[in-house]
GROMACS .gro file of C-alpha atoms in nm:
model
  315
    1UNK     CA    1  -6.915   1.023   8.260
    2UNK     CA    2  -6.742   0.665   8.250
    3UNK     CA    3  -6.601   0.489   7.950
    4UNK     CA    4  -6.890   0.300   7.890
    5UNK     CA    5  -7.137   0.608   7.858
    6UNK     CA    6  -6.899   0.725   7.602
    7UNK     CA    7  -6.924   0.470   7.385
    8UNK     CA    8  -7.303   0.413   7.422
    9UNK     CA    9  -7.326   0.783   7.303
   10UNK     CA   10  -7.092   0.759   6.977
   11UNK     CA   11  -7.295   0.493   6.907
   12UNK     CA   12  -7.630   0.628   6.885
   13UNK     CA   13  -7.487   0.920   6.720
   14UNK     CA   14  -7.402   0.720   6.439
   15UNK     CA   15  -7.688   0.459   6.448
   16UNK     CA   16  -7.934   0.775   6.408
   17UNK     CA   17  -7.699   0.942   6.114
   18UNK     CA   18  -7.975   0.939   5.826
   19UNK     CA   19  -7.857   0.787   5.486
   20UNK     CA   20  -7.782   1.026   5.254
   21UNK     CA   21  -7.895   0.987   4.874
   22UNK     CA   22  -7.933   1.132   4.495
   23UNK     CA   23  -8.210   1.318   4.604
   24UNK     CA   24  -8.005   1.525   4.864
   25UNK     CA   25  -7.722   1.621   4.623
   26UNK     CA   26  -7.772   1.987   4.491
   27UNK     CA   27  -7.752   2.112   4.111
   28UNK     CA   28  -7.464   2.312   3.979
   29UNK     CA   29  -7.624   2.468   3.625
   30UNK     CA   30  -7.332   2.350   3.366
   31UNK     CA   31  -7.279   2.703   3.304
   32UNK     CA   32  -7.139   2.764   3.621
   33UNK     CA   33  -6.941   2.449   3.604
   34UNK     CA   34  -6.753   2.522   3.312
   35UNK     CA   35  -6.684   2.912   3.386
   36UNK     CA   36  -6.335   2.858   3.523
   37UNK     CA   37  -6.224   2.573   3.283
   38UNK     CA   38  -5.924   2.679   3.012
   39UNK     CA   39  -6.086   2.690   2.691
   40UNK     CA   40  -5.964   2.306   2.543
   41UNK     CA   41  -5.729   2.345   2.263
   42UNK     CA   42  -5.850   2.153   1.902
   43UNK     CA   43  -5.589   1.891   1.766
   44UNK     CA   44  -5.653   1.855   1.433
   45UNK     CA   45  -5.666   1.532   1.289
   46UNK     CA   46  -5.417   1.352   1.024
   47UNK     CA   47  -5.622   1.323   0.680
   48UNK     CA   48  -5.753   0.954   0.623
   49UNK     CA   49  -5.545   0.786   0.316
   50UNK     CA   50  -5.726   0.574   0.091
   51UNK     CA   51  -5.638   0.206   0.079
   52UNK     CA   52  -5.473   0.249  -0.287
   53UNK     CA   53  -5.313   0.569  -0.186
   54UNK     CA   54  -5.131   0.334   0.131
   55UNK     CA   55  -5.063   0.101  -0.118
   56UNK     CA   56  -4.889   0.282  -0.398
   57UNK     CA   57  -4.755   0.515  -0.151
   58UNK     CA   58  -4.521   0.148   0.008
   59UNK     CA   59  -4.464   0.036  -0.325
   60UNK     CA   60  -4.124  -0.033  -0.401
   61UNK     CA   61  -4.170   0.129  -0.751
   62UNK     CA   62  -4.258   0.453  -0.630
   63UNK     CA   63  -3.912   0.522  -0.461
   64UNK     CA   64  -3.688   0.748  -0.676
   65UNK     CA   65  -3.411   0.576  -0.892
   66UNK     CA   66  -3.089   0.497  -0.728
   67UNK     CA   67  -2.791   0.673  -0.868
   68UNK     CA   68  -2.610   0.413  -1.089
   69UNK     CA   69  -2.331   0.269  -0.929
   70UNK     CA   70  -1.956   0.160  -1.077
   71UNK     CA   71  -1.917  -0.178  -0.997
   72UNK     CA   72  -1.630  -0.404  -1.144
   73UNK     CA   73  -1.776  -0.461  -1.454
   74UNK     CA   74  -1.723  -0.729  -1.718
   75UNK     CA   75  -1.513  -0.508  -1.988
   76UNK     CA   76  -1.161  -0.470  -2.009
   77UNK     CA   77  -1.015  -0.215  -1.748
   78UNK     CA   78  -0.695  -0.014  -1.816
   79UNK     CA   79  -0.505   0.055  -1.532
   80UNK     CA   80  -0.225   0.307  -1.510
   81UNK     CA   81   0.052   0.204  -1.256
   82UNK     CA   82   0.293   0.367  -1.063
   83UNK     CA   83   0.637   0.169  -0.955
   84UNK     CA   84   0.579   0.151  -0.552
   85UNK     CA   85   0.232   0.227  -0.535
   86UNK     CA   86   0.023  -0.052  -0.440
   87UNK     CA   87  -0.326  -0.092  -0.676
   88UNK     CA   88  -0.643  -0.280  -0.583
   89UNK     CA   89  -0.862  -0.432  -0.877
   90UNK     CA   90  -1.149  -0.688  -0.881
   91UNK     CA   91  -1.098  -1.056  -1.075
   92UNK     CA   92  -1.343  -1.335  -1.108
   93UNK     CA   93  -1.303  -1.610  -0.851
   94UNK     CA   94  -1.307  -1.952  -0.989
   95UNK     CA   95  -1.229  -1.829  -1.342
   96UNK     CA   96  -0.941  -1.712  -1.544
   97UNK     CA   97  -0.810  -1.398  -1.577
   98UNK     CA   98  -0.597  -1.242  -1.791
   99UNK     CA   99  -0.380  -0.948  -1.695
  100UNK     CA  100  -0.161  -0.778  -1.998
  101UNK     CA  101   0.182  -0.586  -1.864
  102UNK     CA  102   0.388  -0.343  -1.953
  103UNK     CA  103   0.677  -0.578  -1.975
  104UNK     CA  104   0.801  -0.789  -2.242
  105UNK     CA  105   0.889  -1.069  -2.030
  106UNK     CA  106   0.693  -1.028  -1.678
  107UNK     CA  107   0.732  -1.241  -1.364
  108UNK     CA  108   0.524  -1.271  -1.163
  109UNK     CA  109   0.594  -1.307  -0.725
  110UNK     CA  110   0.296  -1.401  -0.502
  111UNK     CA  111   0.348  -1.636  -0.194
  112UNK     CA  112  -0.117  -1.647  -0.193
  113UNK     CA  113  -0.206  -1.979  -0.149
  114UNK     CA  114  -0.483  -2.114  -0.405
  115UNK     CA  115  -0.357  -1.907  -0.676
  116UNK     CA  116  -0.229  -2.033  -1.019
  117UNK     CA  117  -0.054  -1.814  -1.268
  118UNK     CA  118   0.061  -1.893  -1.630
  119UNK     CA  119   0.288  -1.625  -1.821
  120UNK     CA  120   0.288  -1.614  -2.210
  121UNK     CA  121   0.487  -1.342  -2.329
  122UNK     CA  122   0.373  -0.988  -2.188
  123UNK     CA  123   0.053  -1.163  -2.023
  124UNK     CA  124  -0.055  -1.324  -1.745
  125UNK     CA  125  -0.304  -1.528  -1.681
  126UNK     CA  126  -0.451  -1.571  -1.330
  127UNK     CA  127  -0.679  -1.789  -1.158
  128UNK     CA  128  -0.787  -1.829  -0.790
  129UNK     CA  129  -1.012  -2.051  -0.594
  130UNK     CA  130  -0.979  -1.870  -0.247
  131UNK     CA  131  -1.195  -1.563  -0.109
  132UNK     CA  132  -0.879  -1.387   0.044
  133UNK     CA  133  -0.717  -1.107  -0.160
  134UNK     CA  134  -0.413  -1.211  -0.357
  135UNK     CA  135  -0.117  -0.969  -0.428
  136UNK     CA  136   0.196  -1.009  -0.670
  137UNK     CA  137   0.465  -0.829  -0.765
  138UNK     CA  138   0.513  -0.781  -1.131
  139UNK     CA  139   0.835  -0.771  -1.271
  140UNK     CA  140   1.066  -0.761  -1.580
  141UNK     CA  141   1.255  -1.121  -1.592
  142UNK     CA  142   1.598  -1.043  -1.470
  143UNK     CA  143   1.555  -0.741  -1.429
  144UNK     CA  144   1.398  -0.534  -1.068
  145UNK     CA  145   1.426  -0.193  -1.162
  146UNK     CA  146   1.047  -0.116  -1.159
  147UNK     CA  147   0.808  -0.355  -0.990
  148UNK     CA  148   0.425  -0.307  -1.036
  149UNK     CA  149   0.217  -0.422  -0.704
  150UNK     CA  150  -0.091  -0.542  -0.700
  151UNK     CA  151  -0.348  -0.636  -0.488
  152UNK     CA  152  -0.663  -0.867  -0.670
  153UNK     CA  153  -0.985  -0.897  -0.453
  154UNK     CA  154  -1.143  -1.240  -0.590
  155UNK     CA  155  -1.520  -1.152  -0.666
  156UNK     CA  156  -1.821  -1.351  -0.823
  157UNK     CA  157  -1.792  -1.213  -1.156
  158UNK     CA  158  -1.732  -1.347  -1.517
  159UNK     CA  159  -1.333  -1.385  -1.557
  160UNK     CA  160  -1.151  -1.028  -1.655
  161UNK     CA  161  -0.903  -0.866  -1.880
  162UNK     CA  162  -0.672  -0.611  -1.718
  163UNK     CA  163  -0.428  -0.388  -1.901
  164UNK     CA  164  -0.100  -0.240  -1.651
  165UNK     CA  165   0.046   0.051  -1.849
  166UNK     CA  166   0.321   0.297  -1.683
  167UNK     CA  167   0.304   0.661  -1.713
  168UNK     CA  168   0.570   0.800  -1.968
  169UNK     CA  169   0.846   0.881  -1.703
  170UNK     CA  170   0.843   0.519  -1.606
  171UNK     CA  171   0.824   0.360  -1.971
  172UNK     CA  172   1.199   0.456  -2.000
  173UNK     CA  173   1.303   0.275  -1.669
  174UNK     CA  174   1.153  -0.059  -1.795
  175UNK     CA  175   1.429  -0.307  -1.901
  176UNK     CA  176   1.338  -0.511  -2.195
  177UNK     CA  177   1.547  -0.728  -2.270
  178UNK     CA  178   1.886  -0.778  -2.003
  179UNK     CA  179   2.078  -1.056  -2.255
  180UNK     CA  180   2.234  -0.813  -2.429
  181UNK     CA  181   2.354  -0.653  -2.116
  182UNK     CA  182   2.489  -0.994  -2.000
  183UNK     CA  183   2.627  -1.074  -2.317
  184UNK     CA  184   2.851  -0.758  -2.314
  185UNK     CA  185   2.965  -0.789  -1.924
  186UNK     CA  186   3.124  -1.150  -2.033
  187UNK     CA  187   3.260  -1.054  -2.312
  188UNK     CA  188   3.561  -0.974  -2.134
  189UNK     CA  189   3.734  -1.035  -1.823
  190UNK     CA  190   3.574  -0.936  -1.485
  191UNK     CA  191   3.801  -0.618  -1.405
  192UNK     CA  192   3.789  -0.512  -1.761
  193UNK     CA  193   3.405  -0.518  -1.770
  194UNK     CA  194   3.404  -0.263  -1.440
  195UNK     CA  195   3.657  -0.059  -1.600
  196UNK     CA  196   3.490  -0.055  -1.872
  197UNK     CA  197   3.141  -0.006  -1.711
  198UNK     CA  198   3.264   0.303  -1.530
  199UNK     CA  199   3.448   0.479  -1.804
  200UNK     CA  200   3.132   0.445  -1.991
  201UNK     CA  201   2.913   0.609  -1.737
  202UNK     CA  202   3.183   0.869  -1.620
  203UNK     CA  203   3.147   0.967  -2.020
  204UNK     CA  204   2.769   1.038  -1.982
  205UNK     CA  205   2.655   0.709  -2.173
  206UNK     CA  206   2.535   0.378  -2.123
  207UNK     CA  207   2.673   0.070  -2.157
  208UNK     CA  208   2.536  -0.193  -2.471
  209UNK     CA  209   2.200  -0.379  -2.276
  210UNK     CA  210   2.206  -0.163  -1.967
  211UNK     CA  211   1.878   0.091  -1.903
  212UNK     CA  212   1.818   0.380  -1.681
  213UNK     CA  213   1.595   0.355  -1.407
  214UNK     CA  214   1.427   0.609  -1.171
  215UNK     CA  215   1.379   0.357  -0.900
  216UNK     CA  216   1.527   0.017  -0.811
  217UNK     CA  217   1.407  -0.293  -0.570
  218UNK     CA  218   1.769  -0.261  -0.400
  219UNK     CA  219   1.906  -0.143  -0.064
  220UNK     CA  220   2.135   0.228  -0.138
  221UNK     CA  221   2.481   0.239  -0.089
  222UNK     CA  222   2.591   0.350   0.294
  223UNK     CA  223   2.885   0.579   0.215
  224UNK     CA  224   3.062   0.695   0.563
  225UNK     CA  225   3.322   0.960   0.538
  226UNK     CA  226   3.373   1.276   0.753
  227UNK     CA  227   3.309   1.669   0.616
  228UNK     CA  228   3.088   1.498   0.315
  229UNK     CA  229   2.780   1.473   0.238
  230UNK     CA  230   2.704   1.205   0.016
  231UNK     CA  231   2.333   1.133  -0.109
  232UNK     CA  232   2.229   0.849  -0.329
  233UNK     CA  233   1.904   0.759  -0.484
  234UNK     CA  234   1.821   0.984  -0.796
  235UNK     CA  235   2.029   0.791  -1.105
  236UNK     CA  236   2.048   0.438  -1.168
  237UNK     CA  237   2.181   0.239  -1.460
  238UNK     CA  238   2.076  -0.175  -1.427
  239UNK     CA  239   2.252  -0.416  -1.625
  240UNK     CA  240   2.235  -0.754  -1.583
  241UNK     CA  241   2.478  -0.861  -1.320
  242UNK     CA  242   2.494  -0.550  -1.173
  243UNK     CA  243   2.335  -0.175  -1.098
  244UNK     CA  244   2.524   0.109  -1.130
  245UNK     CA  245   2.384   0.372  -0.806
  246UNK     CA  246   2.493   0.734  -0.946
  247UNK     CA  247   2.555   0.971  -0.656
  248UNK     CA  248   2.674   1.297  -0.541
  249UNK     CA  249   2.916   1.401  -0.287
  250UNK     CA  250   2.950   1.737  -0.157
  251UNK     CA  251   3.255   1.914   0.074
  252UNK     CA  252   3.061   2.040   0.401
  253UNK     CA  253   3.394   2.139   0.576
  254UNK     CA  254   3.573   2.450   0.569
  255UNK     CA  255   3.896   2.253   0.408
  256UNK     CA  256   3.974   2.066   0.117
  257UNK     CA  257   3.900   1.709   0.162
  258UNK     CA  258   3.981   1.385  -0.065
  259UNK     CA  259   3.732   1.080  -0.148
  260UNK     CA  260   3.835   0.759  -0.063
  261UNK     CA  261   3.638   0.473  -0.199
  262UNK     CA  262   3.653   0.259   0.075
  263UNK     CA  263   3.395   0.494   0.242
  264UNK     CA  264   3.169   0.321   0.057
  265UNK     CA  265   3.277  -0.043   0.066
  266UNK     CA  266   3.018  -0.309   0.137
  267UNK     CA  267   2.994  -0.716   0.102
  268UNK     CA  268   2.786  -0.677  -0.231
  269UNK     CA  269   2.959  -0.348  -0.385
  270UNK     CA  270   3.191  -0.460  -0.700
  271UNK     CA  271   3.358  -0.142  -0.732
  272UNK     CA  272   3.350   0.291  -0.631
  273UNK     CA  273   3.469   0.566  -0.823
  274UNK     CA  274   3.430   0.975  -0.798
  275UNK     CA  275   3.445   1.189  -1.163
  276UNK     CA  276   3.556   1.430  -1.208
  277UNK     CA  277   3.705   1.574  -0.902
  278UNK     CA  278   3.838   1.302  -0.673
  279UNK     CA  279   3.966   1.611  -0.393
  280UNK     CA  280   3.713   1.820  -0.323
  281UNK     CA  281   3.762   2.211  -0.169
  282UNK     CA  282   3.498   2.329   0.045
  283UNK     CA  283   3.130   2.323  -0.116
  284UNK     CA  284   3.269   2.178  -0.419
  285UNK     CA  285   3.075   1.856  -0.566
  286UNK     CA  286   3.159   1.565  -0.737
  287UNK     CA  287   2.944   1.214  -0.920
  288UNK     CA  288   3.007   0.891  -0.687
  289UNK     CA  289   2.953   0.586  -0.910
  290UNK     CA  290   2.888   0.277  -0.674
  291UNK     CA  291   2.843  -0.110  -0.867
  292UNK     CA  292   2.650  -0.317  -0.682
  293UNK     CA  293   2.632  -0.716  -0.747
  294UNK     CA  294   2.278  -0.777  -0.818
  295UNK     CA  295   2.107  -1.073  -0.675
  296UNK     CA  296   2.442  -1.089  -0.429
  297UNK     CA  297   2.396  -1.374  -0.154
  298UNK     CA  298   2.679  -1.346   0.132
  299UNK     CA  299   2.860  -1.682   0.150
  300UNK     CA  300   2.849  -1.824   0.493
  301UNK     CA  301   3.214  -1.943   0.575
  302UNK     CA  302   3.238  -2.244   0.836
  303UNK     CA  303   3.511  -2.217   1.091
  304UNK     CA  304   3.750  -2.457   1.190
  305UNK     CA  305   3.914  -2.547   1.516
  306UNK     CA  306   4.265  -2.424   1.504
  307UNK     CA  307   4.565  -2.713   1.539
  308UNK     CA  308   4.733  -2.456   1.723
  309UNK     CA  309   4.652  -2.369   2.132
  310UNK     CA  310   4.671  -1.991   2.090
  311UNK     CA  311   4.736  -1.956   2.440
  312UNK     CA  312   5.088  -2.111   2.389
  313UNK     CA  313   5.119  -1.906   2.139
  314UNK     CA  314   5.093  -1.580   2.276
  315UNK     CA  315   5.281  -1.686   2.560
   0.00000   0.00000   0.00000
């Protein structure tokens, strides 16, 4: 059989195929159909809300009552300060406020631009126009022995009035009033006044105008001498031209040693005694009593050219 037979035969083979139709197709009962089916599982449906019940149910109303919140308020605000610790407290922006301090005469240090402040005996008022946060540094006049810090964020609220009160350690510390203090340190010559000034302390008292203080805004005396340990930083009596740092000094070695003041020599220290042991045997303690100038500025010397060749010199 050739190629051509071949074909000739698929094709009556299919031309003689008969059509098949609906009539042809046999019936499964729907019993049988379903017998090896997993039974369907039943979702049940959500319940149908009413329209009202939707409505009440987004209402704004319905939602439980926020806890009440403290905001900044519009009533005075009492604020107990610590020297050194910085606080952070609301004021009105574009309106005055008025802060009342623990000092008698306060001044006031802020380098914030857009801020104006006005002091009137132990207040001060405050006003700002910019959104950043201002801070100051509140002090007694003449006097740094405490400084209260404070940091204002300006807010859209009616203007405030802030009292600063110090805890009852710190009230002692505050100096009121530092004329008297001055008025006694001139009444008599310069060495006389630090004799004077130490005697006084070395006695357990304080000088006319001077106040102790638990902190100062001053840098500690560096005192440098071999087999002691000397520690500064718990005792201070502020005057007016000067602060008195009250220290201790203690014999580490295993032989006597003596105290020499210049161990604790500096551009801006006045004066340095020890009392009441000035030699000290080993673990024995004394009291260093350093004066330091307050408000000291280190003159700047100019040099010169010398009218003299110092190489000739030396030759």
């Amino acid at each position: 059989m050739n190629r051509s037979l071949i074909l000739l035969a698929i094709g009556f083979t299919t031309a003689f195929i008969p059509p098949l139709n609906a009539q042809d197709i046999p019936v499964v009962p729907a019993v049988e159909a379903r017998r090896d089916l997993p039974t369907p599982t039943v979702v049940a449906q959500p319940p149908r809300l009413d329209p009202t019940e939707v409505n009440q149910a987004l209402s704004p109303r319905s939602a439980p009552a926020a806890a009440p919140t403290t905001t900044s308020g519009n009533g005075p605000m009492v604020v107990t300060m610590e020297p050194g610790v910085n606080q952070i407290l609301a004021v009105a922006i574009n309106h005055l406020n008025r802060i009342v301090t623990p000092f008698e005469s306060p001044d006031v240090t802020t380098t914030s631009s857009g801020t104006t402040v006005e002091v009137r005996d132990n207040v001060v008022y405050l006003g700002t126009t910019a959104d950043e946060p201002v801070t100051l540094f509140i002090t007694e006049k003449e006097s740094e022995a405490v400084a209260l810090n404070l940091t204002l964020i300006p807010r859209r609220i009616p203007s405030r009035e802030i009292t600063l009160r110090l805890t009852k350690s710190d009230e002692s510390s505050v100096q009121r009033v530092s004329q008297r203090a001055k008025a006694w340190e001139e009444s008599n010559p310069y060495l006389t006044t630090i004799e004077s000034l130490l005697r006084t302390i070395a006695l357990q008292q304080i000088p006319p105008g001077y106040t102790m203080a638990s902190t100062v805004n001053a840098v500690l005396p560096r005192c440098r001498q071999f087999g002691l340990d000397i520690t500064f930083g718990e005792q201070f009596i502020v005057g007016h031209n000067f602060i008195v740092h009250i220290g201790r000094a203690t014999n580490n070695h295993h032989s006597a040693i003596e105290f020499y003041e210049d161990a604790c020599g500096d551009w801006d220290i006045a004066a340095v005694a020890a009392f009441p042991n000035h030699a000290l045997s080993p673990g024995q303690s004394t009291e260093v009593y350093v004066v330091q100038k307050r408000n000291y500025e280190e003159v700047v010397t100019v040099e010169r050219a010398s009218l003299i060749d110092q190489r000739g010199v030396n030759e």
